[in-house]
Each structure stands twice: as C-alpha cells, then as structure tokens.
C-alpha positions as MATLAB code, in Angstrom:
seq = 'QVQLAESGGGLVQTGGSLRLSCAASGFTLDYYTMGWFRQAPGKEREAVSCIDSSGGSIYYVDSVNGRFTISRDNAKNTVYLQMNSLKSEDTAVYYCAADRYGGPCMARYFRSWGQGTQVTVSS';
ca = [
     -16.149  -11.982    2.192;
     -12.949   -9.998    2.666;
     -12.375   -7.581   -0.168;
      -9.869   -4.816   -0.782;
     -10.291   -2.331   -3.609;
      -7.520    0.035   -4.640;
      -8.095    3.268   -6.510;
      -6.227    6.434   -7.371;
      -3.592    5.122   -9.723;
      -2.852    6.710  -13.062;
      -0.319    8.458  -15.242;
       1.693   11.287  -13.722;
       4.833   13.170  -14.650;
       8.065   12.944  -12.723;
       7.827   15.026   -9.588;
       4.059   14.766   -9.446;
       1.792   13.302   -6.791;
      -0.875   10.662   -6.487;
      -2.994    9.457   -3.615;
      -3.921    5.811   -3.549;
      -6.898    4.578   -1.574;
      -7.716    1.082   -0.398;
     -11.301    0.498    0.665;
     -12.042   -2.618    2.677;
     -15.328   -4.477    2.750;
     -16.447   -7.639    4.467;
     -14.270   -6.985    7.496;
     -13.208   -4.182    9.838;
      -9.753   -2.753    9.354;
      -9.376   -1.846   13.013;
      -7.465   -4.975   13.986;
      -5.385   -5.401   10.859;
      -1.932   -4.334    9.836;
      -2.288   -2.839    6.384;
       0.337   -2.679    3.705;
       1.057   -1.272    0.293;
       3.162   -3.354   -2.057;
       4.211   -2.821   -5.637;
       5.376   -4.917   -8.533;
       7.111   -3.584  -11.603;
       7.389   -5.629  -14.814;
      10.006   -8.333  -14.467;
      10.556   -7.645  -10.786;
       9.446   -9.259   -7.568;
       6.691   -7.748   -5.464;
       8.184   -5.450   -2.848;
       6.844   -3.918    0.310;
       6.419   -0.164    0.030;
       4.862    0.711    3.375;
       2.948   -0.838    6.232;
       0.965    0.539    9.149;
      -0.090   -1.425   12.201;
      -3.612   -1.542   13.565;
      -3.087    1.394   15.916;
      -1.221    3.510   13.401;
       1.637    3.767   15.849;
       4.108    1.660   13.922;
       4.894    2.504   10.324;
       7.421    1.078    7.909;
       8.690    2.547    4.641;
      11.110    1.006    2.212;
      14.173    3.235    1.941;
      13.459    4.241   -1.647;
      10.177    5.981   -0.724;
      10.979    7.237    2.768;
      10.339   10.968    2.923;
       8.237   10.952   -0.250;
       5.357    8.587    0.565;
       3.001    8.698    3.528;
       0.740    5.871    4.628;
      -2.336    6.576    6.724;
      -5.525    4.876    7.777;
      -9.036    6.010    8.573;
     -10.656    3.171   10.465;
     -13.986    4.984   10.533;
     -14.006    4.879    6.738;
     -12.422    1.424    6.625;
      -9.858    2.850    4.250;
      -6.092    3.052    3.990;
      -4.231    5.638    1.944;
      -0.837    6.067    0.352;
       0.110    9.647   -0.469;
       2.896    9.611   -3.015;
       4.847   12.788   -3.667;
       7.920   13.596   -5.757;
       7.250   10.583   -7.914;
      10.071    9.092   -9.925;
      10.087    6.840  -12.968;
      11.270    3.970  -10.775;
       7.997    4.206   -8.827;
       6.165    2.891  -11.892;
       4.454   -0.355  -10.896;
       1.181   -1.977  -10.022;
       0.398   -1.069   -6.430;
      -1.421   -3.534   -4.209;
      -3.121   -3.107   -0.882;
      -3.007   -6.008    1.570;
      -4.225   -6.892    5.054;
      -2.577   -8.926    7.808;
      -4.628   -9.990   10.850;
      -1.637  -11.076   12.953;
       0.648   -8.043   12.945;
       3.612   -9.666   11.260;
       6.475   -7.889    9.519;
       5.988   -5.851    6.378;
       6.603   -8.743    4.016;
       4.251  -10.013    1.339;
       4.160  -13.600    2.582;
       2.562  -12.494    5.896;
      -0.406  -10.810    4.177;
      -3.298  -13.080    3.320;
      -5.816  -10.667    1.804;
      -4.990   -8.707   -1.336;
      -6.627   -6.243   -3.653;
      -6.489   -6.424   -7.437;
      -3.968   -3.620   -7.774;
      -3.870   -0.197   -9.394;
      -1.380    0.897  -12.034;
       0.893    3.841  -11.337;
       2.919    5.125  -14.264;
       5.429    7.937  -13.857;
       6.639    9.487  -17.092;
       9.701   11.660  -17.524;
];
C-alpha cells in the first residue's frame, strides 16, 4: 500500500525556517517524481516544488524560488522541503505527493498524496 507521511510542520515567526519531510512506504521513491503542494484556507491547492526521479529537474513556484529547496534521499525513501525566510503568505497545509509518470508539476498529475502538515507563519 502506497503511503506518504509528512512531518516537520509547525508554528514559526516571519523570517524563520522549517524543514518538511515526506517519508514513503509501500513503494520505492526512485522512479517517482515527487512534489510539495500547499493549500491555504479559501484557496486552491498550488504546486510549491517538484523534483524528478533523478533529481536533475526541479521546479519552484515563483513565490518560493530562492527561499525553498526541495531534495530527495532515495536511500531513505524520503523527500524534503527546506523552507527559509518564511513569510505569512506561506501559511498553509503542505502536502507531499508522488507521480509515477513524470508529468508536470500540477496536482492533477499526482495520484498518491499524504495527509498534510500545517505550517503557520506568524508576524
């Protein structure tokens, strides 16, 4: 059974940092494009960052480019999102997702999802 479990969310002040982790079980991450998405109250889910199976192709939404870093450790079957210089507009539930077919960094292409972890940035 494919499962993704996010961790590392929490409450942080503006300008602070958090590191999200996404641990996979029931499958091997090696052949999957992995993505981080977020959804704020009253807003649609948006793609934050994606990394392909080799780690050679990475996407960031403009609003986080230069502040967030996605990485993967296939040996640990885990994907990370390092978030620095956090802003209040980064407040959202963050989801990890997996795509077996290497499609674009868009939610509708990802078939496996975690339950999400709350990130709250206070000013």
